[in-house]
C-alpha cells in the first residue's frame, strides 16, 4: 500500500490514512535509546536535501507518478501490530528409523500338568478279541435290520400309493352317486309337485261339480215347491175373501 508521508516538526505524518499516523523521527529519541530502536518498531524517512522547484516538481510528478516535493510514497502496514513480511516459509525435514516388525513365534502346544498316581492293567492272553472276526455278526445284524426297515418303508409307500388311488376312485364314484342322487331328488320333487298340483285341481273340480249339483237340486226343489204353493196361496186368499170378483166370468 503506497502512502504519502510528510515531516511535521520532527515527525512524519501520513496524508492518506483516515487518521493521522505520526511516526517519530530518530532525532526525537534520546541518544541513549536511539541505538536500541529497531527499524521494525519505528518507520521514518529522511527528507531529501536537494531542493526542487515546486512547479517543476508538480509537473514531473504529474508526468511520471512520483510524489510531489516534500512527500514520499511508502508501503507501510496499517495493522495494530506490525509483523515481519516474508515470502519464504521456513521448512525442516525430520525422520526416524524403527526396527523391522518381526513375526510372532507360534504358540507352543498346551500340555496340561500331570496329576494323580499312575495305574496299570494286566491283560492275559485271549482276553482281547479280533475285530474282523467279532464285528461280522454285529455288521450282519445292522445290515439286515437296515434292509428290513428299507423294505418295510417301500411297502408302506406302495400301500399309501394304492390307498391314494383307491381314495381318488372312491371320491369320483361318490361324486357321481351324489350327482345322481341330486338328479333323482330333483325329479322326485318335480313329480311330487305335479302330483299335488293335479290332486288339488281334481279336488277343486269335484268341489265345483258338487256345488253345481247342489245348486241344480235346490233349483228343481224350489221350482216343484213353488209350483204347488202359488195356487194354494191364491185359493186360500180367495176363500178368506181377500179377492172380490165383480165379474163372475173372470173366475
PDB file of C-alpha atoms in Angstrom:
ATOM      1  CA  UNK A   1       0.000   0.000   0.000  1.00  0.00           C
ATOM      2  CA  UNK A   2       1.534   3.366  -1.040  1.00  0.00           C
ATOM      3  CA  UNK A   3       1.224   6.216   1.485  1.00  0.00           C
ATOM      4  CA  UNK A   4       2.282   9.855   1.272  1.00  0.00           C
ATOM      5  CA  UNK A   5       4.324  10.783   4.334  1.00  0.00           C
ATOM      6  CA  UNK A   6       5.317  14.354   5.245  1.00  0.00           C
ATOM      7  CA  UNK A   7       7.507  15.604   8.059  1.00  0.00           C
ATOM      8  CA  UNK A   8       5.880  17.901  10.615  1.00  0.00           C
ATOM      9  CA  UNK A   9       8.091  19.259  13.447  1.00  0.00           C
ATOM     10  CA  UNK A  10      10.332  16.247  13.805  1.00  0.00           C
ATOM     11  CA  UNK A  11       7.557  13.665  12.971  1.00  0.00           C
ATOM     12  CA  UNK A  12       6.358  12.104   9.756  1.00  0.00           C
ATOM     13  CA  UNK A  13       2.608  12.273   9.073  1.00  0.00           C
ATOM     14  CA  UNK A  14       0.743  10.126   6.528  1.00  0.00           C
ATOM     15  CA  UNK A  15      -1.725  12.088   4.439  1.00  0.00           C
ATOM     16  CA  UNK A  16      -3.580   9.017   3.008  1.00  0.00           C
ATOM     17  CA  UNK A  17      -4.820   7.445   6.259  1.00  0.00           C
ATOM     18  CA  UNK A  18      -8.225   8.324   7.749  1.00  0.00           C
ATOM     19  CA  UNK A  19      -6.399   9.194  10.951  1.00  0.00           C
ATOM     20  CA  UNK A  20      -3.012  10.920  11.050  1.00  0.00           C
ATOM     21  CA  UNK A  21      -0.181   8.454  11.545  1.00  0.00           C
ATOM     22  CA  UNK A  22       2.639  10.131  13.469  1.00  0.00           C
ATOM     23  CA  UNK A  23       5.957   8.374  13.143  1.00  0.00           C
ATOM     24  CA  UNK A  24       8.652   9.907  15.384  1.00  0.00           C
ATOM     25  CA  UNK A  25      11.886  10.887  13.786  1.00  0.00           C
ATOM     26  CA  UNK A  26      15.110   9.321  15.111  1.00  0.00           C
ATOM     27  CA  UNK A  27      16.286  12.742  16.142  1.00  0.00           C
ATOM     28  CA  UNK A  28      13.382  12.980  18.608  1.00  0.00           C
ATOM     29  CA  UNK A  29      14.628   9.926  20.546  1.00  0.00           C
ATOM     30  CA  UNK A  30      17.286  10.415  23.242  1.00  0.00           C
ATOM     31  CA  UNK A  31      20.757   9.301  22.351  1.00  0.00           C
ATOM     32  CA  UNK A  32      20.656   6.563  24.998  1.00  0.00           C
ATOM     33  CA  UNK A  33      17.616   4.975  23.316  1.00  0.00           C
ATOM     34  CA  UNK A  34      18.349   5.851  19.710  1.00  0.00           C
ATOM     35  CA  UNK A  35      20.784   2.955  19.289  1.00  0.00           C
ATOM     36  CA  UNK A  36      18.255   0.445  20.697  1.00  0.00           C
ATOM     37  CA  UNK A  37      15.377   1.341  18.391  1.00  0.00           C
ATOM     38  CA  UNK A  38      14.740  -1.323  15.737  1.00  0.00           C
ATOM     39  CA  UNK A  39      13.730  -0.475  12.218  1.00  0.00           C
ATOM     40  CA  UNK A  40      10.585  -2.682  12.517  1.00  0.00           C
ATOM     41  CA  UNK A  41       9.395  -0.693  15.530  1.00  0.00           C
ATOM     42  CA  UNK A  42       9.800   2.802  14.031  1.00  0.00           C
ATOM     43  CA  UNK A  43       9.243   3.862  10.459  1.00  0.00           C
ATOM     44  CA  UNK A  44      10.855   7.101   9.393  1.00  0.00           C
ATOM     45  CA  UNK A  45      12.272   8.717   6.292  1.00  0.00           C
ATOM     46  CA  UNK A  46      14.971  11.273   5.908  1.00  0.00           C
ATOM     47  CA  UNK A  47      13.987  14.317   3.899  1.00  0.00           C
ATOM     48  CA  UNK A  48      15.777  14.947   0.688  1.00  0.00           C
ATOM     49  CA  UNK A  49      18.475  17.589   0.931  1.00  0.00           C
ATOM     50  CA  UNK A  50      18.106  18.523  -2.698  1.00  0.00           C
ATOM     51  CA  UNK A  51      15.576  21.319  -3.169  1.00  0.00           C
ATOM     52  CA  UNK A  52      13.365  21.250  -6.206  1.00  0.00           C
ATOM     53  CA  UNK A  53      11.159  23.946  -7.557  1.00  0.00           C
ATOM     54  CA  UNK A  54       7.505  23.386  -6.610  1.00  0.00           C
ATOM     55  CA  UNK A  55       6.168  23.986 -10.110  1.00  0.00           C
ATOM     56  CA  UNK A  56       8.716  21.743 -11.804  1.00  0.00           C
ATOM     57  CA  UNK A  57       8.196  19.069  -9.102  1.00  0.00           C
ATOM     58  CA  UNK A  58       4.456  19.183  -9.646  1.00  0.00           C
ATOM     59  CA  UNK A  59       4.887  18.790 -13.397  1.00  0.00           C
ATOM     60  CA  UNK A  60       7.414  15.987 -13.017  1.00  0.00           C
ATOM     61  CA  UNK A  61       5.222  14.081 -10.560  1.00  0.00           C
ATOM     62  CA  UNK A  62       2.228  14.507 -12.814  1.00  0.00           C
ATOM     63  CA  UNK A  63       4.213  13.028 -15.690  1.00  0.00           C
ATOM     64  CA  UNK A  64       5.996  10.062 -14.091  1.00  0.00           C
ATOM     65  CA  UNK A  65       3.777   9.416 -10.993  1.00  0.00           C
ATOM     66  CA  UNK A  66       6.440  10.467  -8.439  1.00  0.00           C
ATOM     67  CA  UNK A  67       5.409  12.192  -5.196  1.00  0.00           C
ATOM     68  CA  UNK A  68       5.450  15.969  -5.024  1.00  0.00           C
ATOM     69  CA  UNK A  69       8.183  17.865  -3.292  1.00  0.00           C
ATOM     70  CA  UNK A  70       8.328  17.213   0.425  1.00  0.00           C
ATOM     71  CA  UNK A  71       6.452  13.865   0.153  1.00  0.00           C
ATOM     72  CA  UNK A  72       7.402  10.286  -0.472  1.00  0.00           C
ATOM     73  CA  UNK A  73       5.491   7.142  -1.439  1.00  0.00           C
ATOM     74  CA  UNK A  74       5.910   4.298   1.016  1.00  0.00           C
ATOM     75  CA  UNK A  75       4.295   0.872   1.568  1.00  0.00           C
ATOM     76  CA  UNK A  76       3.594   0.517   5.283  1.00  0.00           C
ATOM     77  CA  UNK A  77       1.472  -1.813   7.420  1.00  0.00           C
ATOM     78  CA  UNK A  78      -1.712  -0.319   8.837  1.00  0.00           C
ATOM     79  CA  UNK A  79      -2.487  -3.153  11.308  1.00  0.00           C
ATOM     80  CA  UNK A  80      -2.462  -2.648  15.061  1.00  0.00           C
ATOM     81  CA  UNK A  81       0.655  -4.811  15.445  1.00  0.00           C
ATOM     82  CA  UNK A  82       3.493  -4.790  12.958  1.00  0.00           C
ATOM     83  CA  UNK A  83       4.858  -8.117  11.762  1.00  0.00           C
ATOM     84  CA  UNK A  84       7.692  -9.046   9.512  1.00  0.00           C
ATOM     85  CA  UNK A  85       6.600  -9.994   5.996  1.00  0.00           C
ATOM     86  CA  UNK A  86       8.410 -12.873   4.376  1.00  0.00           C
ATOM     87  CA  UNK A  87       7.584 -14.847   1.228  1.00  0.00           C
ATOM     88  CA  UNK A  88       9.776 -17.818   2.141  1.00  0.00           C
ATOM     89  CA  UNK A  89       8.230 -20.330   4.553  1.00  0.00           C
ATOM     90  CA  UNK A  90      10.657 -22.000   6.881  1.00  0.00           C
ATOM     91  CA  UNK A  91      10.695 -25.748   6.385  1.00  0.00           C
ATOM     92  CA  UNK A  92      12.614 -28.521   8.089  1.00  0.00           C
ATOM     93  CA  UNK A  93      12.772 -32.270   7.395  1.00  0.00           C
ATOM     94  CA  UNK A  94      12.980 -34.815  10.194  1.00  0.00           C
ATOM     95  CA  UNK A  95      12.980 -38.570  10.138  1.00  0.00           C
ATOM     96  CA  UNK A  96      13.333 -41.516  12.457  1.00  0.00           C
ATOM     97  CA  UNK A  97      14.209 -45.134  11.920  1.00  0.00           C
ATOM     98  CA  UNK A  98      12.417 -48.069  13.566  1.00  0.00           C
ATOM     99  CA  UNK A  99      13.294 -51.731  13.801  1.00  0.00           C
ATOM    100  CA  UNK A 100      11.595 -54.070  11.305  1.00  0.00           C
ATOM    101  CA  UNK A 101       8.447 -55.824  12.579  1.00  0.00           C
ATOM    102  CA  UNK A 102       9.280 -59.408  13.434  1.00  0.00           C
ATOM    103  CA  UNK A 103       6.750 -62.229  13.050  1.00  0.00           C
ATOM    104  CA  UNK A 104       5.228 -63.558  16.237  1.00  0.00           C
ATOM    105  CA  UNK A 105       6.580 -67.043  17.016  1.00  0.00           C
ATOM    106  CA  UNK A 106       3.974 -69.844  17.062  1.00  0.00           C
ATOM    107  CA  UNK A 107       2.437 -70.590  20.427  1.00  0.00           C
ATOM    108  CA  UNK A 108       3.615 -73.880  21.931  1.00  0.00           C
ATOM    109  CA  UNK A 109       1.100 -76.726  22.276  1.00  0.00           C
ATOM    110  CA  UNK A 110      -0.677 -76.641  25.603  1.00  0.00           C
ATOM    111  CA  UNK A 111       0.051 -79.713  27.680  1.00  0.00           C
ATOM    112  CA  UNK A 112      -1.806 -79.890  30.987  1.00  0.00           C
ATOM    113  CA  UNK A 113       0.215 -80.666  34.032  1.00  0.00           C
ATOM    114  CA  UNK A 114       0.285 -84.286  35.098  1.00  0.00           C
ATOM    115  CA  UNK A 115      -1.730 -85.041  38.206  1.00  0.00           C
ATOM    116  CA  UNK A 116      -2.670 -88.196  40.091  1.00  0.00           C
ATOM    117  CA  UNK A 117      -0.910 -91.525  40.522  1.00  0.00           C
ATOM    118  CA  UNK A 118      -0.017 -93.842  37.646  1.00  0.00           C
ATOM    119  CA  UNK A 119      -2.076 -97.065  37.291  1.00  0.00           C
ATOM    120  CA  UNK A 120      -1.675-100.168  35.161  1.00  0.00           C
ATOM    121  CA  UNK A 121      -3.874-103.059  33.984  1.00  0.00           C
ATOM    122  CA  UNK A 122      -2.691-106.578  33.261  1.00  0.00           C
ATOM    123  CA  UNK A 123      -4.206-108.349  30.220  1.00  0.00           C
ATOM    124  CA  UNK A 124      -3.797-112.084  29.893  1.00  0.00           C
ATOM    125  CA  UNK A 125      -3.612-113.858  26.550  1.00  0.00           C
ATOM    126  CA  UNK A 126      -7.022-114.480  24.983  1.00  0.00           C
ATOM    127  CA  UNK A 127      -8.774-111.603  26.736  1.00  0.00           C
ATOM    128  CA  UNK A 128      -8.575-109.284  23.727  1.00  0.00           C
ATOM    129  CA  UNK A 129     -10.739-110.007  20.650  1.00  0.00           C
ATOM    130  CA  UNK A 130     -10.106-109.943  16.904  1.00  0.00           C
ATOM    131  CA  UNK A 131     -12.079-107.027  15.461  1.00  0.00           C
ATOM    132  CA  UNK A 132     -12.507-108.506  11.973  1.00  0.00           C
ATOM    133  CA  UNK A 133     -13.998-111.716  13.355  1.00  0.00           C
ATOM    134  CA  UNK A 134     -16.073-110.271  16.181  1.00  0.00           C
ATOM    135  CA  UNK A 135     -17.571-107.436  14.140  1.00  0.00           C
ATOM    136  CA  UNK A 136     -19.040-109.723  11.448  1.00  0.00           C
ATOM    137  CA  UNK A 137     -22.234-110.794  13.332  1.00  0.00           C
ATOM    138  CA  UNK A 138     -22.827-107.244  14.531  1.00  0.00           C
ATOM    139  CA  UNK A 139     -22.420-105.951  10.990  1.00  0.00           C
ATOM    140  CA  UNK A 140     -24.761-108.636   9.628  1.00  0.00           C
ATOM    141  CA  UNK A 141     -27.398-107.703  12.210  1.00  0.00           C
ATOM    142  CA  UNK A 142     -27.101-103.997  11.384  1.00  0.00           C
ATOM    143  CA  UNK A 143     -27.253-104.587   7.625  1.00  0.00           C
ATOM    144  CA  UNK A 144     -30.183-106.999   7.991  1.00  0.00           C
ATOM    145  CA  UNK A 145     -32.166-104.563  10.138  1.00  0.00           C
ATOM    146  CA  UNK A 146     -31.413-101.738   7.701  1.00  0.00           C
ATOM    147  CA  UNK A 147     -32.595-103.780   4.706  1.00  0.00           C
ATOM    148  CA  UNK A 148     -35.701-104.913   6.576  1.00  0.00           C
ATOM    149  CA  UNK A 149     -36.536-101.331   7.538  1.00  0.00           C
ATOM    150  CA  UNK A 150     -35.978-100.210   3.940  1.00  0.00           C
ATOM    151  CA  UNK A 151     -38.302-102.950   2.620  1.00  0.00           C
ATOM    152  CA  UNK A 152     -40.954-102.009   5.175  1.00  0.00           C
ATOM    153  CA  UNK A 153     -40.743 -98.354   4.151  1.00  0.00           C
ATOM    154  CA  UNK A 154     -41.010 -99.273   0.444  1.00  0.00           C
ATOM    155  CA  UNK A 155     -44.052-101.481   1.121  1.00  0.00           C
ATOM    156  CA  UNK A 156     -45.617 -98.684   3.157  1.00  0.00           C
ATOM    157  CA  UNK A 157     -45.036 -96.218   0.318  1.00  0.00           C
ATOM    158  CA  UNK A 158     -46.588 -98.626  -2.213  1.00  0.00           C
ATOM    159  CA  UNK A 159     -49.545 -99.213   0.100  1.00  0.00           C
ATOM    160  CA  UNK A 160     -50.023 -95.471   0.519  1.00  0.00           C
ATOM    161  CA  UNK A 161     -49.926 -95.052  -3.274  1.00  0.00           C
ATOM    162  CA  UNK A 162     -52.576 -97.793  -3.715  1.00  0.00           C
ATOM    163  CA  UNK A 163     -54.727 -96.242  -0.988  1.00  0.00           C
ATOM    164  CA  UNK A 164     -54.401 -92.858  -2.657  1.00  0.00           C
ATOM    165  CA  UNK A 165     -55.569 -94.327  -5.992  1.00  0.00           C
ATOM    166  CA  UNK A 166     -58.470 -96.087  -4.268  1.00  0.00           C
ATOM    167  CA  UNK A 167     -59.430 -92.889  -2.492  1.00  0.00           C
ATOM    168  CA  UNK A 168     -59.399 -90.988  -5.787  1.00  0.00           C
ATOM    169  CA  UNK A 169     -61.621 -93.649  -7.416  1.00  0.00           C
ATOM    170  CA  UNK A 170     -63.944 -93.682  -4.407  1.00  0.00           C
ATOM    171  CA  UNK A 171     -64.264 -89.899  -4.458  1.00  0.00           C
ATOM    172  CA  UNK A 172     -65.023 -89.995  -8.198  1.00  0.00           C
ATOM    173  CA  UNK A 173     -67.730 -92.667  -7.717  1.00  0.00           C
ATOM    174  CA  UNK A 174     -69.095 -90.853  -4.695  1.00  0.00           C
ATOM    175  CA  UNK A 175     -69.311 -87.575  -6.603  1.00  0.00           C
ATOM    176  CA  UNK A 176     -71.115 -89.368  -9.440  1.00  0.00           C
ATOM    177  CA  UNK A 177     -73.523 -91.008  -6.980  1.00  0.00           C
ATOM    178  CA  UNK A 178     -74.151 -87.694  -5.232  1.00  0.00           C
ATOM    179  CA  UNK A 179     -74.905 -86.057  -8.585  1.00  0.00           C
ATOM    180  CA  UNK A 180     -77.275 -88.925  -9.489  1.00  0.00           C
ATOM    181  CA  UNK A 181     -78.992 -88.709  -6.100  1.00  0.00           C
ATOM    182  CA  UNK A 182     -79.457 -84.979  -6.533  1.00  0.00           C
ATOM    183  CA  UNK A 183     -80.903 -85.553 -10.001  1.00  0.00           C
ATOM    184  CA  UNK A 184     -83.328 -88.190  -8.682  1.00  0.00           C
ATOM    185  CA  UNK A 185     -84.311 -85.982  -5.763  1.00  0.00           C
ATOM    186  CA  UNK A 186     -84.992 -83.108  -8.128  1.00  0.00           C
ATOM    187  CA  UNK A 187     -87.043 -85.412 -10.375  1.00  0.00           C
ATOM    188  CA  UNK A 188     -88.981 -86.750  -7.390  1.00  0.00           C
ATOM    189  CA  UNK A 189     -89.606 -83.220  -6.184  1.00  0.00           C
ATOM    190  CA  UNK A 190     -90.964 -82.199  -9.577  1.00  0.00           C
ATOM    191  CA  UNK A 191     -93.167 -85.307  -9.721  1.00  0.00           C
ATOM    192  CA  UNK A 192     -94.497 -84.707  -6.215  1.00  0.00           C
ATOM    193  CA  UNK A 193     -95.214 -81.077  -7.028  1.00  0.00           C
ATOM    194  CA  UNK A 194     -97.001 -82.117 -10.233  1.00  0.00           C
ATOM    195  CA  UNK A 195     -98.974 -84.777  -8.332  1.00  0.00           C
ATOM    196  CA  UNK A 196    -100.019 -82.327  -5.633  1.00  0.00           C
ATOM    197  CA  UNK A 197    -100.998 -79.834  -8.298  1.00  0.00           C
ATOM    198  CA  UNK A 198    -103.131 -82.427 -10.144  1.00  0.00           C
ATOM    199  CA  UNK A 199    -104.758 -83.579  -6.889  1.00  0.00           C
ATOM    200  CA  UNK A 200    -105.570 -80.012  -5.974  1.00  0.00           C
ATOM    201  CA  UNK A 201    -107.050 -79.366  -9.409  1.00  0.00           C
ATOM    202  CA  UNK A 202    -109.116 -82.573  -9.142  1.00  0.00           C
ATOM    203  CA  UNK A 203    -110.378 -81.621  -5.710  1.00  0.00           C
ATOM    204  CA  UNK A 204    -111.328 -78.184  -6.961  1.00  0.00           C
ATOM    205  CA  UNK A 205    -113.160 -79.764  -9.942  1.00  0.00           C
ATOM    206  CA  UNK A 206    -115.020 -82.225  -7.676  1.00  0.00           C
ATOM    207  CA  UNK A 207    -115.994 -79.473  -5.259  1.00  0.00           C
ATOM    208  CA  UNK A 208    -117.184 -77.366  -8.182  1.00  0.00           C
ATOM    209  CA  UNK A 209    -119.277 -80.279  -9.539  1.00  0.00           C
ATOM    210  CA  UNK A 210    -120.781 -80.879  -6.090  1.00  0.00           C
ATOM    211  CA  UNK A 211    -121.640 -77.221  -5.773  1.00  0.00           C
ATOM    212  CA  UNK A 212    -123.237 -77.178  -9.231  1.00  0.00           C
ATOM    213  CA  UNK A 213    -125.214 -80.352  -8.445  1.00  0.00           C
ATOM    214  CA  UNK A 214    -126.419 -78.861  -5.177  1.00  0.00           C
ATOM    215  CA  UNK A 215    -127.491 -75.707  -6.985  1.00  0.00           C
ATOM    216  CA  UNK A 216    -129.387 -77.764  -9.599  1.00  0.00           C
ATOM    217  CA  UNK A 217    -131.141 -79.856  -6.937  1.00  0.00           C
ATOM    218  CA  UNK A 218    -132.034 -76.721  -4.987  1.00  0.00           C
ATOM    219  CA  UNK A 219    -133.399 -75.080  -8.116  1.00  0.00           C
ATOM    220  CA  UNK A 220    -135.528 -78.134  -9.025  1.00  0.00           C
ATOM    221  CA  UNK A 221    -136.805 -78.469  -5.466  1.00  0.00           C
ATOM    222  CA  UNK A 222    -137.674 -74.790  -5.287  1.00  0.00           C
ATOM    223  CA  UNK A 223    -139.487 -74.961  -8.623  1.00  0.00           C
ATOM    224  CA  UNK A 224    -141.513 -78.011  -7.559  1.00  0.00           C
ATOM    225  CA  UNK A 225    -142.322 -76.484  -4.205  1.00  0.00           C
ATOM    226  CA  UNK A 226    -143.289 -73.104  -5.608  1.00  0.00           C
ATOM    227  CA  UNK A 227    -145.385 -74.619  -8.411  1.00  0.00           C
ATOM    228  CA  UNK A 228    -147.842 -76.049  -5.842  1.00  0.00           C
ATOM    229  CA  UNK A 229    -147.523 -73.225  -3.356  1.00  0.00           C
ATOM    230  CA  UNK A 230    -148.729 -70.346  -5.532  1.00  0.00           C
ATOM    231  CA  UNK A 231    -152.179 -71.845  -6.413  1.00  0.00           C
ATOM    232  CA  UNK A 232    -152.760 -72.871  -2.814  1.00  0.00           C
ATOM    233  CA  UNK A 233    -151.972 -69.350  -1.615  1.00  0.00           C
ATOM    234  CA  UNK A 234    -154.345 -67.833  -4.163  1.00  0.00           C
ATOM    235  CA  UNK A 235    -157.113 -70.258  -3.211  1.00  0.00           C
ATOM    236  CA  UNK A 236    -156.659 -69.577   0.475  1.00  0.00           C
ATOM    237  CA  UNK A 237    -156.686 -65.831  -0.039  1.00  0.00           C
ATOM    238  CA  UNK A 238    -159.762 -66.098  -2.216  1.00  0.00           C
ATOM    239  CA  UNK A 239    -161.510 -68.277   0.349  1.00  0.00           C
ATOM    240  CA  UNK A 240    -160.810 -65.774   3.053  1.00  0.00           C
ATOM    241  CA  UNK A 241    -162.270 -63.015   0.906  1.00  0.00           C
ATOM    242  CA  UNK A 242    -159.212 -61.050   0.093  1.00  0.00           C
ATOM    243  CA  UNK A 243    -160.084 -61.056  -3.586  1.00  0.00           C
ATOM    244  CA  UNK A 244    -163.530 -59.591  -4.605  1.00  0.00           C
ATOM    245  CA  UNK A 245    -164.655 -60.689  -8.013  1.00  0.00           C
ATOM    246  CA  UNK A 246    -167.241 -58.404  -9.697  1.00  0.00           C
ATOM    247  CA  UNK A 247    -167.422 -60.227 -12.980  1.00  0.00           C
ATOM    248  CA  UNK A 248    -168.044 -63.936 -12.475  1.00  0.00           C
ATOM    249  CA  UNK A 249    -166.685 -64.646 -15.924  1.00  0.00           C
ATOM    250  CA  UNK A 250    -163.231 -63.669 -14.714  1.00  0.00           C
ATOM    251  CA  UNK A 251    -163.243 -66.574 -12.318  1.00  0.00           C
TER     252      UNK A 251
END
